[in-house]
């Protein structure tokens, strides 16, 4: 009885190593993809169109896990999913907006462009608009700015969050962070 068990265990180890190379990630990061045929097939279809394994794997594991476990087909194609990833990469939408778009695509179908337009999602990367929000935060949160400049560096995240709040989540967080750093450095 022990002999067959050893032989069954060996191929699984080979599959895990092979999948590790295929998915370019540690075995633990690919459990959903390797254990759910629907997720594996979708991953392969997406990678054929968008060869960036890490974000594809992360989105499938984190944002699509429940969808992959459901019976039936997804309400969107691999191409539409790739379109969403490209919108995110191009910073046309924020990560939070991309998650909302994906939820709409999952529940109702449709393209990411359609949902972005209908929801009014567009990531703001215009430095003038972002600077306005940063300046408002610097003025309204003067006490927090003073504490930050006295060494409470953890307040930087709070200040970025306040600027994101001003933008209603549409501001490019990296640019807001950069502009906030510049504004704080100018006040020293």
PDB file of C-alpha atoms in Angstrom:
ATOM      1  CA  UNK A   1       0.000   0.000   0.000  1.00  0.00           C
ATOM      2  CA  UNK A   2       2.897   2.386   0.718  1.00  0.00           C
ATOM      3  CA  UNK A   3       4.501   1.940  -2.707  1.00  0.00           C
ATOM      4  CA  UNK A   4       1.606   3.474  -4.720  1.00  0.00           C
ATOM      5  CA  UNK A   5       1.398   6.415  -2.315  1.00  0.00           C
ATOM      6  CA  UNK A   6       5.053   7.268  -2.982  1.00  0.00           C
ATOM      7  CA  UNK A   7       4.489   7.096  -6.728  1.00  0.00           C
ATOM      8  CA  UNK A   8       1.463   9.386  -6.531  1.00  0.00           C
ATOM      9  CA  UNK A   9       3.367  11.937  -4.421  1.00  0.00           C
ATOM     10  CA  UNK A  10       6.272  12.180  -6.898  1.00  0.00           C
ATOM     11  CA  UNK A  11       4.285  13.438  -9.911  1.00  0.00           C
ATOM     12  CA  UNK A  12       2.550  16.085  -7.758  1.00  0.00           C
ATOM     13  CA  UNK A  13       5.936  17.477  -6.758  1.00  0.00           C
ATOM     14  CA  UNK A  14       6.965  17.589 -10.428  1.00  0.00           C
ATOM     15  CA  UNK A  15       3.734  19.374 -11.344  1.00  0.00           C
ATOM     16  CA  UNK A  16       4.305  21.965  -8.599  1.00  0.00           C
ATOM     17  CA  UNK A  17       7.849  22.632  -9.833  1.00  0.00           C
ATOM     18  CA  UNK A  18       6.688  22.781 -13.460  1.00  0.00           C
ATOM     19  CA  UNK A  19       3.820  25.093 -12.544  1.00  0.00           C
ATOM     20  CA  UNK A  20       6.199  27.245 -10.532  1.00  0.00           C
ATOM     21  CA  UNK A  21       8.172  27.864 -13.731  1.00  0.00           C
ATOM     22  CA  UNK A  22       4.990  28.246 -15.802  1.00  0.00           C
ATOM     23  CA  UNK A  23       3.451  30.826 -13.497  1.00  0.00           C
ATOM     24  CA  UNK A  24       6.788  32.437 -12.563  1.00  0.00           C
ATOM     25  CA  UNK A  25       5.833  32.406  -8.894  1.00  0.00           C
ATOM     26  CA  UNK A  26       6.216  30.414  -5.707  1.00  0.00           C
ATOM     27  CA  UNK A  27       3.920  27.396  -5.408  1.00  0.00           C
ATOM     28  CA  UNK A  28       1.864  29.056  -2.637  1.00  0.00           C
ATOM     29  CA  UNK A  29       0.957  31.960  -4.957  1.00  0.00           C
ATOM     30  CA  UNK A  30      -0.536  29.713  -7.597  1.00  0.00           C
ATOM     31  CA  UNK A  31      -2.855  27.410  -5.651  1.00  0.00           C
ATOM     32  CA  UNK A  32      -6.058  28.727  -7.215  1.00  0.00           C
ATOM     33  CA  UNK A  33      -4.645  28.632 -10.725  1.00  0.00           C
ATOM     34  CA  UNK A  34      -3.227  25.124 -10.416  1.00  0.00           C
ATOM     35  CA  UNK A  35      -6.196  23.594  -8.582  1.00  0.00           C
ATOM     36  CA  UNK A  36      -9.096  25.050 -10.548  1.00  0.00           C
ATOM     37  CA  UNK A  37      -9.219  24.158 -14.253  1.00  0.00           C
ATOM     38  CA  UNK A  38     -11.320  27.244 -15.000  1.00  0.00           C
ATOM     39  CA  UNK A  39      -8.696  29.508 -13.396  1.00  0.00           C
ATOM     40  CA  UNK A  40      -5.864  27.703 -15.154  1.00  0.00           C
ATOM     41  CA  UNK A  41      -7.520  27.979 -18.571  1.00  0.00           C
ATOM     42  CA  UNK A  42      -8.333  31.650 -18.004  1.00  0.00           C
ATOM     43  CA  UNK A  43      -4.762  32.350 -16.877  1.00  0.00           C
ATOM     44  CA  UNK A  44      -3.387  30.713 -20.036  1.00  0.00           C
ATOM     45  CA  UNK A  45      -5.807  32.690 -22.256  1.00  0.00           C
ATOM     46  CA  UNK A  46      -4.878  35.975 -20.567  1.00  0.00           C
ATOM     47  CA  UNK A  47      -1.131  35.301 -20.698  1.00  0.00           C
ATOM     48  CA  UNK A  48      -1.405  34.547 -24.422  1.00  0.00           C
ATOM     49  CA  UNK A  49      -2.624  38.147 -24.852  1.00  0.00           C
ATOM     50  CA  UNK A  50      -0.778  39.897 -22.016  1.00  0.00           C
ATOM     51  CA  UNK A  51       2.469  38.232 -21.001  1.00  0.00           C
ATOM     52  CA  UNK A  52       2.839  39.721 -17.521  1.00  0.00           C
ATOM     53  CA  UNK A  53       2.427  36.714 -15.222  1.00  0.00           C
ATOM     54  CA  UNK A  54       2.686  38.434 -11.843  1.00  0.00           C
ATOM     55  CA  UNK A  55      -0.194  40.924 -12.100  1.00  0.00           C
ATOM     56  CA  UNK A  56      -2.333  38.403 -13.977  1.00  0.00           C
ATOM     57  CA  UNK A  57      -1.756  35.787 -11.277  1.00  0.00           C
ATOM     58  CA  UNK A  58      -2.408  38.295  -8.497  1.00  0.00           C
ATOM     59  CA  UNK A  59      -5.664  39.545 -10.017  1.00  0.00           C
ATOM     60  CA  UNK A  60      -6.912  36.000 -10.618  1.00  0.00           C
ATOM     61  CA  UNK A  61      -5.946  34.865  -7.104  1.00  0.00           C
ATOM     62  CA  UNK A  62      -7.187  37.955  -5.283  1.00  0.00           C
ATOM     63  CA  UNK A  63      -9.937  39.611  -7.290  1.00  0.00           C
ATOM     64  CA  UNK A  64     -11.349  36.697  -9.256  1.00  0.00           C
ATOM     65  CA  UNK A  65     -11.029  33.859  -6.749  1.00  0.00           C
ATOM     66  CA  UNK A  66     -14.758  33.666  -6.001  1.00  0.00           C
ATOM     67  CA  UNK A  67     -15.693  33.954  -9.682  1.00  0.00           C
ATOM     68  CA  UNK A  68     -13.301  31.146 -10.600  1.00  0.00           C
ATOM     69  CA  UNK A  69     -14.892  28.823  -8.067  1.00  0.00           C
ATOM     70  CA  UNK A  70     -18.430  29.387  -9.396  1.00  0.00           C
ATOM     71  CA  UNK A  71     -20.008  27.085 -11.940  1.00  0.00           C
ATOM     72  CA  UNK A  72     -20.410  28.394 -15.464  1.00  0.00           C
ATOM     73  CA  UNK A  73     -18.538  30.747 -17.696  1.00  0.00           C
ATOM     74  CA  UNK A  74     -17.261  34.164 -16.784  1.00  0.00           C
ATOM     75  CA  UNK A  75     -19.303  37.086 -18.086  1.00  0.00           C
ATOM     76  CA  UNK A  76     -16.226  38.595 -19.736  1.00  0.00           C
ATOM     77  CA  UNK A  77     -13.488  37.339 -22.016  1.00  0.00           C
ATOM     78  CA  UNK A  78      -9.763  37.089 -21.469  1.00  0.00           C
ATOM     79  CA  UNK A  79      -9.411  39.964 -23.947  1.00  0.00           C
ATOM     80  CA  UNK A  80     -11.723  42.184 -21.910  1.00  0.00           C
ATOM     81  CA  UNK A  81      -9.802  41.318 -18.748  1.00  0.00           C
ATOM     82  CA  UNK A  82      -6.542  42.224 -20.509  1.00  0.00           C
ATOM     83  CA  UNK A  83      -8.127  45.523 -21.569  1.00  0.00           C
ATOM     84  CA  UNK A  84      -8.826  46.258 -17.893  1.00  0.00           C
ATOM     85  CA  UNK A  85      -5.234  45.411 -16.914  1.00  0.00           C
ATOM     86  CA  UNK A  86      -3.948  47.682 -19.682  1.00  0.00           C
ATOM     87  CA  UNK A  87      -6.188  50.540 -18.514  1.00  0.00           C
ATOM     88  CA  UNK A  88      -4.743  50.103 -15.028  1.00  0.00           C
ATOM     89  CA  UNK A  89      -1.162  49.927 -16.287  1.00  0.00           C
ATOM     90  CA  UNK A  90      -1.696  53.074 -18.376  1.00  0.00           C
ATOM     91  CA  UNK A  91      -3.117  54.727 -15.247  1.00  0.00           C
ATOM     92  CA  UNK A  92      -6.393  55.436 -17.051  1.00  0.00           C
ATOM     93  CA  UNK A  93      -8.123  54.100 -13.930  1.00  0.00           C
ATOM     94  CA  UNK A  94      -6.975  53.641 -10.363  1.00  0.00           C
ATOM     95  CA  UNK A  95      -6.612  50.241  -8.721  1.00  0.00           C
ATOM     96  CA  UNK A  96      -9.813  50.773  -6.751  1.00  0.00           C
ATOM     97  CA  UNK A  97     -11.680  51.789  -9.879  1.00  0.00           C
ATOM     98  CA  UNK A  98     -10.342  48.726 -11.712  1.00  0.00           C
ATOM     99  CA  UNK A  99     -11.676  46.524  -8.907  1.00  0.00           C
ATOM    100  CA  UNK A 100     -15.105  48.165  -9.200  1.00  0.00           C
ATOM    101  CA  UNK A 101     -15.076  47.742 -12.977  1.00  0.00           C
ATOM    102  CA  UNK A 102     -14.138  44.080 -12.581  1.00  0.00           C
ATOM    103  CA  UNK A 103     -17.011  43.558 -10.145  1.00  0.00           C
ATOM    104  CA  UNK A 104     -19.417  45.074 -12.683  1.00  0.00           C
ATOM    105  CA  UNK A 105     -17.971  42.965 -15.487  1.00  0.00           C
ATOM    106  CA  UNK A 106     -18.344  39.863 -13.295  1.00  0.00           C
ATOM    107  CA  UNK A 107     -21.944  40.567 -12.344  1.00  0.00           C
ATOM    108  CA  UNK A 108     -23.282  42.087 -15.556  1.00  0.00           C
ATOM    109  CA  UNK A 109     -20.775  41.512 -18.349  1.00  0.00           C
ATOM    110  CA  UNK A 110     -19.677  44.350 -20.587  1.00  0.00           C
ATOM    111  CA  UNK A 111     -16.335  45.848 -21.427  1.00  0.00           C
ATOM    112  CA  UNK A 112     -14.071  47.752 -19.059  1.00  0.00           C
ATOM    113  CA  UNK A 113     -14.275  50.814 -21.315  1.00  0.00           C
ATOM    114  CA  UNK A 114     -18.076  50.737 -21.106  1.00  0.00           C
ATOM    115  CA  UNK A 115     -18.073  50.540 -17.300  1.00  0.00           C
ATOM    116  CA  UNK A 116     -15.346  53.151 -16.896  1.00  0.00           C
ATOM    117  CA  UNK A 117     -17.359  55.570 -19.041  1.00  0.00           C
ATOM    118  CA  UNK A 118     -20.686  54.790 -17.359  1.00  0.00           C
ATOM    119  CA  UNK A 119     -19.232  55.151 -13.868  1.00  0.00           C
ATOM    120  CA  UNK A 120     -17.285  58.275 -14.752  1.00  0.00           C
ATOM    121  CA  UNK A 121     -14.027  56.564 -13.820  1.00  0.00           C
ATOM    122  CA  UNK A 122     -10.944  58.277 -15.004  1.00  0.00           C
ATOM    123  CA  UNK A 123      -7.758  58.597 -13.059  1.00  0.00           C
ATOM    124  CA  UNK A 124      -6.682  62.202 -12.799  1.00  0.00           C
ATOM    125  CA  UNK A 125      -3.008  62.664 -13.592  1.00  0.00           C
ATOM    126  CA  UNK A 126      -3.100  66.366 -14.427  1.00  0.00           C
ATOM    127  CA  UNK A 127      -0.482  67.945 -12.145  1.00  0.00           C
ATOM    128  CA  UNK A 128      -2.463  71.205 -11.817  1.00  0.00           C
ATOM    129  CA  UNK A 129      -5.581  69.408 -10.559  1.00  0.00           C
ATOM    130  CA  UNK A 130      -3.550  67.213  -8.224  1.00  0.00           C
ATOM    131  CA  UNK A 131      -1.565  70.176  -6.902  1.00  0.00           C
ATOM    132  CA  UNK A 132      -4.829  71.955  -6.070  1.00  0.00           C
ATOM    133  CA  UNK A 133      -5.913  69.012  -3.889  1.00  0.00           C
ATOM    134  CA  UNK A 134      -2.475  68.744  -2.278  1.00  0.00           C
ATOM    135  CA  UNK A 135      -2.466  72.487  -1.524  1.00  0.00           C
ATOM    136  CA  UNK A 136      -5.949  72.225   0.033  1.00  0.00           C
ATOM    137  CA  UNK A 137      -4.784  69.361   2.251  1.00  0.00           C
ATOM    138  CA  UNK A 138      -1.645  71.253   3.256  1.00  0.00           C
ATOM    139  CA  UNK A 139      -3.821  74.205   4.290  1.00  0.00           C
ATOM    140  CA  UNK A 140      -6.656  72.261   5.958  1.00  0.00           C
ATOM    141  CA  UNK A 141      -4.359  69.818   7.748  1.00  0.00           C
ATOM    142  CA  UNK A 142      -1.795  72.378   8.958  1.00  0.00           C
ATOM    143  CA  UNK A 143      -1.508  70.676  12.364  1.00  0.00           C
ATOM    144  CA  UNK A 144      -0.767  67.293  10.772  1.00  0.00           C
ATOM    145  CA  UNK A 145       1.707  68.905   8.386  1.00  0.00           C
ATOM    146  CA  UNK A 146       3.510  70.507  11.361  1.00  0.00           C
ATOM    147  CA  UNK A 147       3.613  67.165  13.210  1.00  0.00           C
ATOM    148  CA  UNK A 148       4.956  65.455  10.071  1.00  0.00           C
ATOM    149  CA  UNK A 149       7.699  68.043   9.791  1.00  0.00           C
ATOM    150  CA  UNK A 150       8.581  67.444  13.448  1.00  0.00           C
ATOM    151  CA  UNK A 151       9.295  63.807  12.644  1.00  0.00           C
ATOM    152  CA  UNK A 152       5.962  61.960  12.659  1.00  0.00           C
ATOM    153  CA  UNK A 153       6.565  60.415   9.256  1.00  0.00           C
ATOM    154  CA  UNK A 154       3.580  58.070   9.539  1.00  0.00           C
ATOM    155  CA  UNK A 155       1.372  61.118   8.911  1.00  0.00           C
ATOM    156  CA  UNK A 156       2.536  61.177   5.291  1.00  0.00           C
ATOM    157  CA  UNK A 157       0.130  58.341   4.467  1.00  0.00           C
ATOM    158  CA  UNK A 158      -2.667  60.213   6.203  1.00  0.00           C
ATOM    159  CA  UNK A 159      -1.955  63.329   4.136  1.00  0.00           C
ATOM    160  CA  UNK A 160      -1.882  61.312   0.894  1.00  0.00           C
ATOM    161  CA  UNK A 161      -5.192  59.749   1.950  1.00  0.00           C
ATOM    162  CA  UNK A 162      -6.708  63.173   2.525  1.00  0.00           C
ATOM    163  CA  UNK A 163      -5.657  64.276  -0.968  1.00  0.00           C
ATOM    164  CA  UNK A 164      -7.118  61.058  -2.410  1.00  0.00           C
ATOM    165  CA  UNK A 165     -10.317  61.818  -0.533  1.00  0.00           C
ATOM    166  CA  UNK A 166     -10.394  65.302  -2.074  1.00  0.00           C
ATOM    167  CA  UNK A 167     -10.081  63.675  -5.499  1.00  0.00           C
ATOM    168  CA  UNK A 168     -12.885  61.235  -4.643  1.00  0.00           C
ATOM    169  CA  UNK A 169     -10.443  58.409  -5.363  1.00  0.00           C
ATOM    170  CA  UNK A 170      -9.705  59.562  -8.900  1.00  0.00           C
ATOM    171  CA  UNK A 171      -6.281  61.109  -8.276  1.00  0.00           C
ATOM    172  CA  UNK A 172      -3.168  59.266  -9.343  1.00  0.00           C
ATOM    173  CA  UNK A 173      -1.790  58.207  -5.931  1.00  0.00           C
ATOM    174  CA  UNK A 174       1.849  58.140  -7.052  1.00  0.00           C
ATOM    175  CA  UNK A 175       1.659  61.649  -8.462  1.00  0.00           C
ATOM    176  CA  UNK A 176      -0.190  62.890  -5.381  1.00  0.00           C
ATOM    177  CA  UNK A 177       2.539  61.375  -3.231  1.00  0.00           C
ATOM    178  CA  UNK A 178       5.254  63.022  -5.321  1.00  0.00           C
ATOM    179  CA  UNK A 179       3.535  66.434  -5.231  1.00  0.00           C
ATOM    180  CA  UNK A 180       2.959  66.141  -1.497  1.00  0.00           C
ATOM    181  CA  UNK A 181       6.650  65.372  -0.927  1.00  0.00           C
ATOM    182  CA  UNK A 182       7.573  68.447  -2.946  1.00  0.00           C
ATOM    183  CA  UNK A 183       5.103  70.632  -1.036  1.00  0.00           C
ATOM    184  CA  UNK A 184       6.351  69.358   2.329  1.00  0.00           C
ATOM    185  CA  UNK A 185       9.986  69.872   1.326  1.00  0.00           C
ATOM    186  CA  UNK A 186       9.218  73.433   0.215  1.00  0.00           C
ATOM    187  CA  UNK A 187       7.740  74.235   3.647  1.00  0.00           C
ATOM    188  CA  UNK A 188      10.828  73.189   5.607  1.00  0.00           C
TER     189      UNK A 188
END
